[in-house]
CSV table of C-alpha atoms in Angstrom, one decimal:
chain,number,residue,atom,x,y,z
A,1,ILE,CA,7.7,-14.6,3.7
A,2,LEU,CA,7.6,-14.6,-0.7
A,3,ASN,CA,7.3,-11.1,-1.7
A,4,VAL,CA,5.4,-10.0,-4.6
A,5,GLU,CA,4.9,-6.7,-5.2
A,6,GLN,CA,3.9,-4.7,-7.8
A,7,SER,CA,3.8,-1.0,-9.0
A,8,PRO,CA,1.4,1.5,-8.9
A,9,GLN,CA,-0.9,0.3,-7.2
A,10,SER,CA,-3.1,2.7,-9.4
A,11,LEU,CA,-3.0,4.6,-12.7
A,12,HIS,CA,-5.5,6.9,-14.5
A,13,VAL,CA,-4.9,7.3,-17.9
A,14,GLN,CA,-6.4,9.1,-21.0
A,15,GLU,CA,-7.4,6.6,-23.7
A,16,GLY,CA,-5.2,6.2,-27.0
A,17,ASP,CA,-2.4,6.9,-23.8
A,18,SER,CA,0.7,3.5,-23.9
A,19,THR,CA,1.0,2.7,-19.9
A,20,ASN,CA,3.4,-0.4,-18.6
A,21,PHE,CA,3.7,-1.3,-15.3
A,22,THR,CA,6.0,-3.3,-12.6
A,23,CYS,CA,5.8,-6.4,-10.9
A,24,SER,CA,8.1,-7.3,-8.6
A,25,PHE,CA,9.1,-11.0,-7.1
A,26,PRO,CA,12.2,-13.0,-5.7
A,27,SER,CA,14.6,-13.8,-7.5
A,28,SER,CA,16.2,-17.3,-6.7
A,29,ASN,CA,13.5,-20.2,-6.6
A,30,PHE,CA,12.0,-19.3,-9.7
A,31,TYR,CA,9.6,-21.0,-11.6
A,32,ALA,CA,7.2,-18.7,-13.2
A,33,LEU,CA,5.1,-16.0,-13.3
A,34,HIS,CA,1.6,-15.5,-14.1
A,35,TRP,CA,-0.4,-12.8,-15.4
A,36,TYR,CA,-4.7,-12.1,-15.3
A,37,ARG,CA,-6.3,-9.1,-15.8
A,38,TRP,CA,-9.5,-8.7,-13.4
A,39,GLU,CA,-12.9,-6.7,-14.4
A,40,THR,CA,-15.1,-5.9,-11.5
A,41,ALA,CA,-17.8,-8.0,-11.1
A,42,LYS,CA,-16.1,-10.9,-13.2
A,43,SER,CA,-14.1,-13.8,-13.1
A,44,PRO,CA,-10.1,-12.9,-13.5
A,45,GLU,CA,-8.6,-13.4,-16.4
A,46,ALA,CA,-5.5,-15.2,-17.6
A,47,LEU,CA,-3.2,-13.1,-19.6
A,48,PHE,CA,0.2,-14.1,-19.7
A,49,VAL,CA,2.4,-17.4,-18.5
A,50,MET,CA,6.0,-17.0,-18.5
A,51,THR,CA,8.9,-18.9,-17.6
A,52,LEU,CA,11.4,-18.2,-19.0
A,53,ASN,CA,13.9,-15.6,-18.4
A,54,GLY,CA,13.7,-12.9,-21.2
A,55,ASP,CA,10.9,-14.4,-21.5
A,56,GLU,CA,8.6,-11.9,-23.9
A,57,LYS,CA,4.6,-12.5,-24.9
A,58,LYS,CA,1.9,-10.8,-26.2
A,59,LYS,CA,-2.0,-10.9,-26.9
A,60,GLY,CA,-3.2,-8.0,-29.1
A,61,ARG,CA,-2.0,-4.8,-27.6
A,62,ILE,CA,-0.6,-5.9,-24.0
A,63,SER,CA,3.0,-7.6,-23.3
A,64,ALA,CA,4.5,-8.5,-21.1
A,65,THR,CA,8.8,-9.0,-20.4
A,66,LEU,CA,10.8,-11.6,-18.0
A,67,ASN,CA,13.8,-10.6,-15.7
A,68,THR,CA,14.3,-14.0,-13.1
A,69,LYS,CA,17.9,-12.8,-12.7
A,70,GLU,CA,16.7,-9.6,-11.0
A,71,GLY,CA,13.3,-10.6,-9.8
A,72,TYR,CA,11.4,-8.2,-12.1
A,73,SER,CA,8.2,-8.3,-15.0
A,74,TYR,CA,6.6,-5.5,-17.5
A,75,LEU,CA,3.0,-5.6,-18.6
A,76,TYR,CA,3.0,-3.0,-21.5
A,77,ILE,CA,-0.4,-2.1,-22.5
A,78,LYS,CA,0.3,0.0,-26.3
A,79,GLY,CA,-2.8,2.7,-27.0
A,80,SER,CA,-5.4,1.6,-23.8
A,81,GLN,CA,-9.0,1.3,-24.5
A,82,PRO,CA,-11.6,2.6,-21.8
A,83,GLU,CA,-12.5,-1.9,-21.8
A,84,ASP,CA,-8.5,-2.1,-20.6
A,85,SER,CA,-10.1,-0.9,-17.9
A,86,ALA,CA,-9.6,-3.4,-14.9
A,87,THR,CA,-7.0,-4.4,-12.0
A,88,TYR,CA,-3.5,-6.1,-13.4
A,89,LEU,CA,-3.0,-8.7,-11.4
A,90,CYS,CA,0.4,-10.7,-11.2
A,91,ALA,CA,1.7,-13.9,-8.8
A,92,PHE,CA,4.8,-15.4,-8.9
A,93,VAL,CA,5.3,-19.6,-8.7
A,94,GLY,CA,8.6,-20.9,-6.8
A,95,GLY,CA,9.9,-23.6,-7.6
A,96,THR,CA,8.4,-26.2,-4.4
A,97,SER,CA,5.4,-25.1,-5.2
A,98,TYR,CA,2.6,-26.8,-7.1
A,99,GLY,CA,1.4,-24.2,-9.1
A,100,LYS,CA,0.8,-22.2,-5.5
A,101,LEU,CA,0.4,-18.4,-6.8
A,102,THR,CA,1.4,-15.8,-5.2
A,103,PHE,CA,0.0,-12.9,-5.6
A,104,GLY,CA,1.1,-9.2,-5.8
A,105,GLN,CA,-1.8,-6.6,-4.6
A,106,GLY,CA,-1.9,-5.1,-7.6
A,107,THR,CA,-2.6,-2.4,-10.4
A,108,ILE,CA,-5.5,-1.3,-11.1
A,109,LEU,CA,-5.8,0.9,-14.2
A,110,THR,CA,-8.3,3.5,-15.2
A,111,VAL,CA,-9.0,4.1,-18.7
A,112,HIS,CA,-10.6,7.2,-19.6
A,113,PRO,CA,-12.1,8.0,-22.4
B,1,ASP,CA,-17.3,-25.8,-21.6
B,2,ALA,CA,-18.8,-23.8,-18.3
B,3,GLY,CA,-15.9,-22.5,-17.1
B,4,VAL,CA,-15.2,-22.8,-13.6
B,5,THR,CA,-18.3,-22.4,-11.0
B,6,GLN,CA,-19.1,-21.1,-7.7
B,7,SER,CA,-21.8,-21.1,-5.7
B,8,PRO,CA,-22.9,-19.3,-3.9
B,9,THR,CA,-21.6,-15.9,-5.3
B,10,HIS,CA,-23.0,-14.3,-1.8
B,11,LEU,CA,-23.7,-15.5,1.7
B,12,ILE,CA,-24.0,-13.7,4.8
B,13,LYS,CA,-23.4,-15.1,8.6
B,14,THR,CA,-22.5,-14.3,12.3
B,15,ARG,CA,-20.0,-14.8,14.2
B,16,GLY,CA,-19.5,-18.1,15.1
B,17,GLN,CA,-21.9,-20.7,11.6
B,18,GLN,CA,-19.8,-22.7,9.7
B,19,VAL,CA,-20.0,-21.9,5.8
B,20,THR,CA,-19.6,-24.3,2.7
B,21,LEU,CA,-18.5,-23.4,0.0
B,22,ARG,CA,-18.4,-25.2,-3.6
B,23,CYS,CA,-16.5,-24.7,-6.6
B,24,SER,CA,-16.9,-27.0,-10.2
B,25,PRO,CA,-13.8,-27.3,-12.3
B,26,LYS,CA,-13.2,-26.1,-16.0
B,27,SER,CA,-13.8,-29.7,-17.9
B,28,GLY,CA,-10.9,-31.4,-17.8
B,29,HIS,CA,-8.8,-30.3,-15.2
B,30,ASP,CA,-7.6,-32.4,-11.8
B,31,THR,CA,-6.7,-30.1,-9.3
B,32,VAL,CA,-8.6,-27.1,-7.4
B,33,SER,CA,-7.3,-24.0,-5.4
B,34,TRP,CA,-8.7,-22.0,-3.1
B,35,TYR,CA,-8.0,-18.3,-2.2
B,36,GLN,CA,-9.3,-15.5,-0.3
B,37,GLN,CA,-8.8,-12.1,-1.6
B,38,ALA,CA,-9.5,-9.3,1.8
B,39,LEU,CA,-10.6,-5.7,0.4
B,40,GLY,CA,-7.3,-4.1,-1.4
B,41,GLN,CA,-5.1,-6.9,-1.6
B,42,GLY,CA,-3.8,-9.1,-3.6
B,43,PRO,CA,-6.1,-12.6,-3.1
B,44,GLN,CA,-3.7,-15.0,-0.9
B,45,PHE,CA,-3.6,-19.4,-1.2
B,46,ILE,CA,-5.0,-21.0,1.0
B,47,PHE,CA,-4.8,-24.5,-0.1
B,48,GLN,CA,-4.6,-26.7,-3.5
B,49,TYR,CA,-6.9,-30.0,-3.6
B,50,TYR,CA,-5.7,-33.0,-6.0
B,51,GLU,CA,-6.7,-36.5,-6.3
B,52,GLU,CA,-8.8,-35.9,-3.6
B,53,GLU,CA,-5.8,-34.8,-1.3
B,54,GLU,CA,-4.8,-31.2,0.2
B,55,ARG,CA,-1.3,-31.5,-1.3
B,56,GLN,CA,-0.4,-27.7,0.1
B,57,ARG,CA,-1.4,-25.8,2.5
B,58,GLY,CA,-1.2,-21.5,3.1
B,59,ASN,CA,-0.3,-19.5,5.9
B,60,PHE,CA,-4.8,-20.9,7.1
B,61,PRO,CA,-5.4,-21.5,10.8
B,62,ASP,CA,-7.7,-25.3,10.5
B,63,ARG,CA,-10.9,-23.8,10.9
B,64,PHE,CA,-10.5,-24.0,6.9
B,65,SER,CA,-10.7,-27.6,5.9
B,66,GLY,CA,-11.3,-28.4,2.0
B,67,HIS,CA,-12.4,-32.1,0.6
B,68,GLN,CA,-12.1,-33.1,-2.9
B,69,PHE,CA,-14.6,-35.8,-4.2
B,70,PRO,CA,-14.1,-38.2,-7.4
B,71,ASN,CA,-15.6,-36.1,-9.7
B,72,TYR,CA,-13.1,-32.9,-9.1
B,73,SER,CA,-16.1,-30.3,-8.0
B,74,SER,CA,-14.3,-29.4,-4.3
B,75,GLU,CA,-15.7,-27.8,-0.7
B,76,LEU,CA,-14.4,-24.8,1.0
B,77,ASN,CA,-15.6,-25.1,4.8
B,78,VAL,CA,-14.4,-22.5,7.2
B,79,ASN,CA,-15.8,-23.4,11.2
B,80,ALA,CA,-16.0,-21.0,13.7
B,81,LEU,CA,-17.2,-17.6,11.8
B,82,LEU,CA,-14.4,-14.5,12.4
B,83,LEU,CA,-15.7,-10.5,11.6
B,84,GLY,CA,-12.0,-11.1,10.1
B,85,ASP,CA,-13.3,-14.3,7.6
B,86,SER,CA,-15.3,-11.4,6.1
B,87,ALA,CA,-13.7,-11.5,2.3
B,88,LEU,CA,-13.8,-12.8,-1.5
B,89,TYR,CA,-13.2,-16.6,-2.0
B,90,LEU,CA,-12.3,-18.1,-5.3
B,91,CYS,CA,-11.5,-21.3,-6.6
B,92,ALA,CA,-8.9,-21.5,-8.9
B,93,SER,CA,-9.0,-25.3,-11.6
B,94,SER,CA,-6.0,-26.1,-13.5
B,95,LEU,CA,-4.2,-29.0,-15.2
B,96,ALA,CA,-1.4,-31.2,-12.1
B,97,ALA,CA,0.1,-32.6,-15.0
B,98,ARG,CA,2.0,-29.2,-16.1
B,99,GLY,CA,2.7,-28.1,-12.5
B,100,GLY,CA,3.6,-24.2,-11.6
B,101,GLY,CA,4.1,-23.4,-15.9
B,102,GLU,CA,0.1,-24.2,-15.8
B,103,THR,CA,-2.7,-21.9,-16.6
B,104,GLN,CA,-5.5,-21.1,-13.7
B,105,TYR,CA,-8.3,-20.8,-14.2
B,106,PHE,CA,-9.7,-18.7,-11.7
B,107,GLY,CA,-14.1,-18.7,-11.3
B,108,PRO,CA,-16.5,-15.2,-10.5
B,109,GLY,CA,-15.5,-16.0,-7.0
B,110,THR,CA,-18.8,-16.5,-3.3
B,111,ARG,CA,-18.3,-13.2,-1.7
B,112,LEU,CA,-19.1,-14.2,2.6
B,113,LEU,CA,-19.3,-10.9,4.7
B,114,VAL,CA,-19.5,-11.8,7.9
B,115,LEU,CA,-21.1,-10.0,10.8
């Protein structure tokens, strides 16, 4: 059974703070790591797909890094805004899984004005 | 582009009944995956359809079955509903050719409540 863990489970920050959270995944048979943002009552929104060790991706104030050798990825949000409040999910794809996403339990981010 | 659509949005059933959920993929996508999200957990993979065949299956009993139509839309059927089947059911579409490195686009989900 694949184990994808995210920490922390929840996070409360003030507007303007920078924050980061972690996704841990198996370091063997790696194919890709996906990050999603999921706002309440909306569809999960794809943020990044990362495939190479050392990958760094950026989208506005959000960036992510990937270390496949040790099995972790970090998601960073710079200068958090209330609209960043959401659940952030990572999902692991193994080498033989045709794109089957194995999700972590998510990190719930709340940004207070 | 309408994106991924799912119907119905909400559904209430009683134990033992059967339910069918529907998904229309994003335009141009040929692969549909279904996920179940129980409260407090991340989505769990149920199965994936490509070329009208089930290509991969997660750890779900045979009560969960599906279908993909020639226009790539898909159905998820659950028989003999149990209370534990109450969850949000998500559909995601993608392009098969690019495999696991391809972004999967999710619909808004169908919330199923089993009483």
